[in-house]
PDB file of C-alpha atoms in Angstrom:
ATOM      1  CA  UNK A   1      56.756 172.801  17.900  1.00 54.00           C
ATOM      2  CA  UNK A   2      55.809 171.700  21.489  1.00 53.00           C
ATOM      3  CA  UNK A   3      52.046 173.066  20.610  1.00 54.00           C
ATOM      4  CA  UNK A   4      52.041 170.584  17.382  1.00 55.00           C
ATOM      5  CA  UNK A   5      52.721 167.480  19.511  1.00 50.00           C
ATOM      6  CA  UNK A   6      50.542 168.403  22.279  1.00 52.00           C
ATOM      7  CA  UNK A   7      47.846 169.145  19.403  1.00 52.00           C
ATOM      8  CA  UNK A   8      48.811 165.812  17.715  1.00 53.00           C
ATOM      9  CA  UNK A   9      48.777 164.112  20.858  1.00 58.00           C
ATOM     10  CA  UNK A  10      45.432 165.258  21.975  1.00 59.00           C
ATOM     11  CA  UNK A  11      43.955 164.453  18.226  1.00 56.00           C
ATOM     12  CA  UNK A  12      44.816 160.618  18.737  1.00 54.00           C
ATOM     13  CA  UNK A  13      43.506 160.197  21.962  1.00 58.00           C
ATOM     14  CA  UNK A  14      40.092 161.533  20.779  1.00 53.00           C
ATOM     15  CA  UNK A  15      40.271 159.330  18.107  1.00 54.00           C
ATOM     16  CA  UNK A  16      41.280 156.090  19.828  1.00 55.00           C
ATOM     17  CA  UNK A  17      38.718 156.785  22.547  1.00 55.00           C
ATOM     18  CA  UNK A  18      36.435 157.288  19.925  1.00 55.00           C
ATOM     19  CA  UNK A  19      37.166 154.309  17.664  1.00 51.00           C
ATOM     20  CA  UNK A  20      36.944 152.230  21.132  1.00 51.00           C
ATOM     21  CA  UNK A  21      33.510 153.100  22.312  1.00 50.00           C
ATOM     22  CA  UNK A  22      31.750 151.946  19.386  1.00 50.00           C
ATOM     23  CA  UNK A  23      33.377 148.422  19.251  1.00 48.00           C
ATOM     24  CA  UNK A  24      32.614 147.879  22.893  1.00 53.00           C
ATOM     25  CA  UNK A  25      29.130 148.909  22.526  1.00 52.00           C
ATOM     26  CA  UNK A  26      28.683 146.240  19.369  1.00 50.00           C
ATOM     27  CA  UNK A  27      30.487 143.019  21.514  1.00 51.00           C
ATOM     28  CA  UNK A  28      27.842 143.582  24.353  1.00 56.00           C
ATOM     29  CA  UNK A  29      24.992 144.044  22.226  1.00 49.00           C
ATOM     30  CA  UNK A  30      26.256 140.537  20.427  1.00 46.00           C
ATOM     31  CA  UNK A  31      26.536 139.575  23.907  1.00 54.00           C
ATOM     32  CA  UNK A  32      23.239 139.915  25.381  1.00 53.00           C
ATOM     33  CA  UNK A  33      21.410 138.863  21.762  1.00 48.00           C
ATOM     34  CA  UNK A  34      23.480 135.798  22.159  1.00 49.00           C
ATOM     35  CA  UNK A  35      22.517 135.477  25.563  1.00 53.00           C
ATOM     36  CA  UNK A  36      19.180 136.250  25.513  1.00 54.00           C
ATOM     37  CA  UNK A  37      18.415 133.379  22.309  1.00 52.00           C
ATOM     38  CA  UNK A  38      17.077 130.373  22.886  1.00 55.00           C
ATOM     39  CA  UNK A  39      19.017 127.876  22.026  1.00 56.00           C
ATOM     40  CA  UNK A  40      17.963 125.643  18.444  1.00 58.00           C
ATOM     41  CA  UNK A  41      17.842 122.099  19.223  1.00 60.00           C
ATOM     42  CA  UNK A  42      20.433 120.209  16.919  1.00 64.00           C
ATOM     43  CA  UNK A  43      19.226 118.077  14.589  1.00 60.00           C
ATOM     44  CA  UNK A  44      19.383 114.198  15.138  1.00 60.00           C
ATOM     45  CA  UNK A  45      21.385 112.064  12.426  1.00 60.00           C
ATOM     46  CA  UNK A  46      19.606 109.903  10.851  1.00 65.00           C
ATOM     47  CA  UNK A  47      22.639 107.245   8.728  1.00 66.00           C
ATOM     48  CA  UNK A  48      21.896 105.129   6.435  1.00 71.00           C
ATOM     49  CA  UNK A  49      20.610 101.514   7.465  1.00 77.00           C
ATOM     50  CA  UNK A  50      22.390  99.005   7.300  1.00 82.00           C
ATOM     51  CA  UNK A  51      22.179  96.439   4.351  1.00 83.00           C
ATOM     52  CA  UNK A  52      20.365  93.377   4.913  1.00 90.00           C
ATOM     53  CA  UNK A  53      22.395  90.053   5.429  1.00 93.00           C
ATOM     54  CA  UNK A  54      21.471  86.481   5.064  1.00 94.00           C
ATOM     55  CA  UNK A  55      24.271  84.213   6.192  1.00 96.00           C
ATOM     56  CA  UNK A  56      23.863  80.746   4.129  1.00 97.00           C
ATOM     57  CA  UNK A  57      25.750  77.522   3.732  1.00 96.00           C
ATOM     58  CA  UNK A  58      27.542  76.479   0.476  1.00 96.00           C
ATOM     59  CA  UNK A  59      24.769  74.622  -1.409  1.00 96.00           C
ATOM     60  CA  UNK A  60      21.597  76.552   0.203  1.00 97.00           C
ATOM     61  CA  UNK A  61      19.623  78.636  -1.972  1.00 97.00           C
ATOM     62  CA  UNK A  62      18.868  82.701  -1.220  1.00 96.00           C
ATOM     63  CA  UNK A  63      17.106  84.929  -3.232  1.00 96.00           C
ATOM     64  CA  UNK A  64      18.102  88.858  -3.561  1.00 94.00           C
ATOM     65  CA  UNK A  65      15.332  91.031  -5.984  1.00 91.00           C
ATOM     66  CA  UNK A  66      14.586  89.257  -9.066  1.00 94.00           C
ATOM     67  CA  UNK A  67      17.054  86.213  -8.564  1.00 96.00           C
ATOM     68  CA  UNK A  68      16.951  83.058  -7.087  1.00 97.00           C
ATOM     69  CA  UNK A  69      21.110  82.336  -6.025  1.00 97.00           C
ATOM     70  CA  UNK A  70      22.672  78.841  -5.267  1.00 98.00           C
ATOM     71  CA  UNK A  71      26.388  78.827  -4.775  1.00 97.00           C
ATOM     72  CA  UNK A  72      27.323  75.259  -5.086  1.00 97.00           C
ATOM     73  CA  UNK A  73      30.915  74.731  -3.884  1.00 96.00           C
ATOM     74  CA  UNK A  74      34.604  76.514  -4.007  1.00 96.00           C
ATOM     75  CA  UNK A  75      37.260  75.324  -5.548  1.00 96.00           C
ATOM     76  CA  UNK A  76      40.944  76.275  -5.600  1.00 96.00           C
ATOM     77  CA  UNK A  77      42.399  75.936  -9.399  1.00 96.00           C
ATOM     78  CA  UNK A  78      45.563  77.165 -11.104  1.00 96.00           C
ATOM     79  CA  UNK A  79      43.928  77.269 -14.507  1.00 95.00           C
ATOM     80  CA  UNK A  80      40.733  77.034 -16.136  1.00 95.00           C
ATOM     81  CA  UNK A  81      40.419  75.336 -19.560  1.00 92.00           C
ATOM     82  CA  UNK A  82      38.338  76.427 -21.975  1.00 89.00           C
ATOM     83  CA  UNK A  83      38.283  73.691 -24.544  1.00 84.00           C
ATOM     84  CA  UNK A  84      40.929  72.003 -25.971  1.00 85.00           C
ATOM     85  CA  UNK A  85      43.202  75.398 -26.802  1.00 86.00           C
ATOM     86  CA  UNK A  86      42.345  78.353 -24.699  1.00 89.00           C
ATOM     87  CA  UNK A  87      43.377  78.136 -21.421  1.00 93.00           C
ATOM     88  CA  UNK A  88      42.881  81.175 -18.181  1.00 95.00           C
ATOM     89  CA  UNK A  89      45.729  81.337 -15.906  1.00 94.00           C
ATOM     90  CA  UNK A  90      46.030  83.742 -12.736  1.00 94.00           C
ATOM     91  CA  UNK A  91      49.026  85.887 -12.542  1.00 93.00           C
ATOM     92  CA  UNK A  92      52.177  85.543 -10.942  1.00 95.00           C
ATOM     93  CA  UNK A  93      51.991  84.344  -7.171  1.00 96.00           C
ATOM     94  CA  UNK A  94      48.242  83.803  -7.283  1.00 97.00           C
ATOM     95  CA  UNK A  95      45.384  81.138  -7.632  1.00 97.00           C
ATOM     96  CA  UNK A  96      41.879  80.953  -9.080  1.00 97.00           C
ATOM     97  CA  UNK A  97      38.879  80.566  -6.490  1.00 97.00           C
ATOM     98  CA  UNK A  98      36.514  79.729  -8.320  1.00 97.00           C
ATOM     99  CA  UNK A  99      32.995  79.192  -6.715  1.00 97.00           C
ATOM    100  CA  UNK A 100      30.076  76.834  -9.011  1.00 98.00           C
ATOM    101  CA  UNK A 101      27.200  78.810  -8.536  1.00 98.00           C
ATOM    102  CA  UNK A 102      23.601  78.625 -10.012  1.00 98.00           C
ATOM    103  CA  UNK A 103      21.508  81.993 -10.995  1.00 98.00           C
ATOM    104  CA  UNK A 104      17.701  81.812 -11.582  1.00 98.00           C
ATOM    105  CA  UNK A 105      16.203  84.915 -13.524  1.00 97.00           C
ATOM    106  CA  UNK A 106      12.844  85.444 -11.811  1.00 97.00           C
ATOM    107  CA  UNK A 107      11.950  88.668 -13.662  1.00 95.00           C
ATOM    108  CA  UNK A 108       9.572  89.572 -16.212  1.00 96.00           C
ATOM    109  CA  UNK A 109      12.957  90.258 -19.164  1.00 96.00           C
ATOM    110  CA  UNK A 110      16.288  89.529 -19.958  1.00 96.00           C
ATOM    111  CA  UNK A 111      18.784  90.113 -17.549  1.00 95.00           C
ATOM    112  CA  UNK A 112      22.388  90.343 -16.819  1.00 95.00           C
ATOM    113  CA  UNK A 113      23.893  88.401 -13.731  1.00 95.00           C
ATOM    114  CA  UNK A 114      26.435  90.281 -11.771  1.00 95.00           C
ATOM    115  CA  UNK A 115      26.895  93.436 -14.651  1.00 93.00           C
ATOM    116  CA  UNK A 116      29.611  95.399 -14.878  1.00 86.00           C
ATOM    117  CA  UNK A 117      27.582  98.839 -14.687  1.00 86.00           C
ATOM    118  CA  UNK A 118      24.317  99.406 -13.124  1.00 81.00           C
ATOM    119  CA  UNK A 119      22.808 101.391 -10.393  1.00 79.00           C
ATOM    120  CA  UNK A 120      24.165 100.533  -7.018  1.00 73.00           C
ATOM    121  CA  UNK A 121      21.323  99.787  -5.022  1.00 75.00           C
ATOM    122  CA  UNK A 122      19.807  97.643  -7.473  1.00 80.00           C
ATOM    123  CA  UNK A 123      23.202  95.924  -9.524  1.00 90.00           C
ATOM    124  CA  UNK A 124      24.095  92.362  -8.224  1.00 93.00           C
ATOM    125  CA  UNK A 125      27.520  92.380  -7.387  1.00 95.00           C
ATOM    126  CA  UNK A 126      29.684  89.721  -6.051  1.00 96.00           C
ATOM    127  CA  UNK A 127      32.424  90.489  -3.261  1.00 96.00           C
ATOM    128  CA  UNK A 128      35.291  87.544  -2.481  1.00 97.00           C
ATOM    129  CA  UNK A 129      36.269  88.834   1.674  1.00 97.00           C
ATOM    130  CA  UNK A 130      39.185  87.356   3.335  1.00 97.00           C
ATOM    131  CA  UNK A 131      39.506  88.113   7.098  1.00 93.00           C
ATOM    132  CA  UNK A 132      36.141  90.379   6.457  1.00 90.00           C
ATOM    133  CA  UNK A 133      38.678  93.360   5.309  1.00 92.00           C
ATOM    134  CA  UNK A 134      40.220  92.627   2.333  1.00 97.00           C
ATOM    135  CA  UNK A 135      38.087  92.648  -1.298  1.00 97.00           C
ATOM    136  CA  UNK A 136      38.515  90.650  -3.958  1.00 97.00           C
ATOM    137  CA  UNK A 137      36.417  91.333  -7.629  1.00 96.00           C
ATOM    138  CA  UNK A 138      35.324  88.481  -9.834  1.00 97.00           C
ATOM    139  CA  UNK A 139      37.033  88.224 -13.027  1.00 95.00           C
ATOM    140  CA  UNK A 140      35.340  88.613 -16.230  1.00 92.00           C
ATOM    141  CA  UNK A 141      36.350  85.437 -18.235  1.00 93.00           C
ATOM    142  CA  UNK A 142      35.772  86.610 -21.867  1.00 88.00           C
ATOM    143  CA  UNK A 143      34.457  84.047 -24.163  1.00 87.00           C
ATOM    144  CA  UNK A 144      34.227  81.248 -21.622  1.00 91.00           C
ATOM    145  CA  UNK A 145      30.500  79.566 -22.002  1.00 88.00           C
ATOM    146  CA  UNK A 146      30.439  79.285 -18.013  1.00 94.00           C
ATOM    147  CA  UNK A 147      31.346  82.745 -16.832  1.00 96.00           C
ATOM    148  CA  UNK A 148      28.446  83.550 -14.799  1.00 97.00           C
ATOM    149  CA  UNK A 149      30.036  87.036 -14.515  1.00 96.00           C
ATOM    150  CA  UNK A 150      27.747  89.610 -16.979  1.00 94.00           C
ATOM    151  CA  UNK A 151      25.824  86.035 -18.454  1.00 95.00           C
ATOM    152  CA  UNK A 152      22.862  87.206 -20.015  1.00 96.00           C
ATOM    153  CA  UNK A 153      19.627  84.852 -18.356  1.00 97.00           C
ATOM    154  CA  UNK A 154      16.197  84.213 -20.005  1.00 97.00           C
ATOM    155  CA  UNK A 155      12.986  85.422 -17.341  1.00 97.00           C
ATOM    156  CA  UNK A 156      12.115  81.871 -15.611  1.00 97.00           C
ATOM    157  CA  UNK A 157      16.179  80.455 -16.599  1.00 97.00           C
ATOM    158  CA  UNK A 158      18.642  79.006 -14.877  1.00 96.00           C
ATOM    159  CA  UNK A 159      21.840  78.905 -15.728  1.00 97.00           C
ATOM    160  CA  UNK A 160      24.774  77.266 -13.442  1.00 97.00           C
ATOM    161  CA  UNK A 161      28.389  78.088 -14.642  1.00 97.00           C
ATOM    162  CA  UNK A 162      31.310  79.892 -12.263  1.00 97.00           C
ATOM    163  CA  UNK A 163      32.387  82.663 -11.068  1.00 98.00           C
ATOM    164  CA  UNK A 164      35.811  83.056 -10.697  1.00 97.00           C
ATOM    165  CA  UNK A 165      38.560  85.332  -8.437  1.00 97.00           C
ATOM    166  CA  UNK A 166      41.971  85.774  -8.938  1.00 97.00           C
ATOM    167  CA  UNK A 167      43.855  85.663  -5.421  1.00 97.00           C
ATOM    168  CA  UNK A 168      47.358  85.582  -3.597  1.00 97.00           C
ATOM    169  CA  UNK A 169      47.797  81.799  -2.703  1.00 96.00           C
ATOM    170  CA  UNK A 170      48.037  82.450   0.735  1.00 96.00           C
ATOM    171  CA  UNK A 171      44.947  83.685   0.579  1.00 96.00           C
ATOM    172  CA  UNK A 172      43.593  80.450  -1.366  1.00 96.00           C
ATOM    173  CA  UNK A 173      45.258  78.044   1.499  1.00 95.00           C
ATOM    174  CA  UNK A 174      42.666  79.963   3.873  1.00 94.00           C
ATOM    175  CA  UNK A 175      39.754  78.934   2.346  1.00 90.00           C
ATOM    176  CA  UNK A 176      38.015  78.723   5.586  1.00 89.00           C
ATOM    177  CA  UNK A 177      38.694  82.455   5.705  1.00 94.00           C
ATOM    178  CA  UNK A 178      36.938  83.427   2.644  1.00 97.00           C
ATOM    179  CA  UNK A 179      33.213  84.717   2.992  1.00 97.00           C
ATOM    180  CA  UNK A 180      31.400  85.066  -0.622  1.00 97.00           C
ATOM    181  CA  UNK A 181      29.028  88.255  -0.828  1.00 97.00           C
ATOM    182  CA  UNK A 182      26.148  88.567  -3.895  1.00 97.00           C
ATOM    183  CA  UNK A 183      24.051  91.597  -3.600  1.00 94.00           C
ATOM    184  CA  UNK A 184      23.218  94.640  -3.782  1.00 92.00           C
ATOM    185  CA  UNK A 185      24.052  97.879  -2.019  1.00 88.00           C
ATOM    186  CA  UNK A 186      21.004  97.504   0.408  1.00 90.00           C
ATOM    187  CA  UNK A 187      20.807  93.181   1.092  1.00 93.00           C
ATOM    188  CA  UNK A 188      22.886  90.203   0.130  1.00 95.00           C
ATOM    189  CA  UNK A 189      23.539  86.950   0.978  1.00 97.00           C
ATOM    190  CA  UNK A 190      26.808  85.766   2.319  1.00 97.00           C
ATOM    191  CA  UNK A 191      28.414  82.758   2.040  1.00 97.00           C
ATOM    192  CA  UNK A 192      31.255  80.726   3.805  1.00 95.00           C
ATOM    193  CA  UNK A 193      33.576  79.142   1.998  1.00 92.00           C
ATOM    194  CA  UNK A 194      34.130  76.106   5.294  1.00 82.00           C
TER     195      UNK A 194
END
């Protein structure tokens, strides 16, 4: 029995020693490969510019791409009649901004101002910021004549009509606040509401 363990014994030393050697020799052989490499240079990031701003003045006229823009003046409204029956009202605990604006096609076609869907670099979209961190989206006004929002503008056309956002009415009160952004991904202009 004694012979058995000592046999036993003896078996899983060789193999342990055995098992050990060949590990070790792998780990320095990493080791000096590592070592011995010259180092790759990491590559440099290269982010994406960033989009091109022109600050304006209600009343001063930019241009972004094919259009010519002119927002006129802000307003602060707590409906917006549409004739003598139909009538757009904000919801609960919030006022219309609505900013007069004028859009001049200067393409070659048709267009839409400010679509709904569209490429991102190229779309015109407008942006309503308050304290530059909070986003407000214009509202589509469906069947109103001057919803500049999706309005569909003749090459060489202007058209002047509003475009409208639904907002808290503290947010309203701080008109002076507001910043108005039409562009695209890549440039737009910005305007203060003052």
């Amino acid at each position: 029995m004694k012979k058995k363990f000592l046999l036993l014994g003896t078996c899983l030393t060789l193999l342990l020693t055995g098992c050990s050697s060949p590990a070790k020799n792998i780990a320095e052989t990493v080791k000096n490969v590592t070592s011995n490499a010259t180092p790759t240079p990491e590559p440099t990031p290269t982010g994406t510019p960033a989009p091109k701003e022109t600050k304006l003045k209600l009343g001063k006229k930019g241009s972004i791409g094919d259009w010519e823009i002119r927002a006129k003046k802000a307003e602060v409204k707590t409906k917006i009649k549409n004739g003598k029956y139909r009538v757009f009202e904000p919801n609960k605990g919030e006022k219309f901004v609505c900013i007069t604006a004028t859009a001049r096609n200067k393409g070659k076609e048709k267009s839409s101002f400010l679509p709904r869907v569209g490429y991102k670099d190229k779309m015109l979209t407008a942006t309503l910021y308050y304290k530059g961190k909070y986003e407000y989206q214009p509202l589509e006004l469906i069947s109103y004549d001057n919803d500049l929002v999706g309005a569909q503008i003749n090459p060489l056309t202007n058209k002047t009509g509003i475009i409208a956002f639904s907002v808290p009415k503290k947010v309203a009160k701080a008109k002076n606040k507001l910043i108005l952004r039409i562009g695209t991904s890549k440039e737009y202009i910005a305007y203060s509401l003052k």
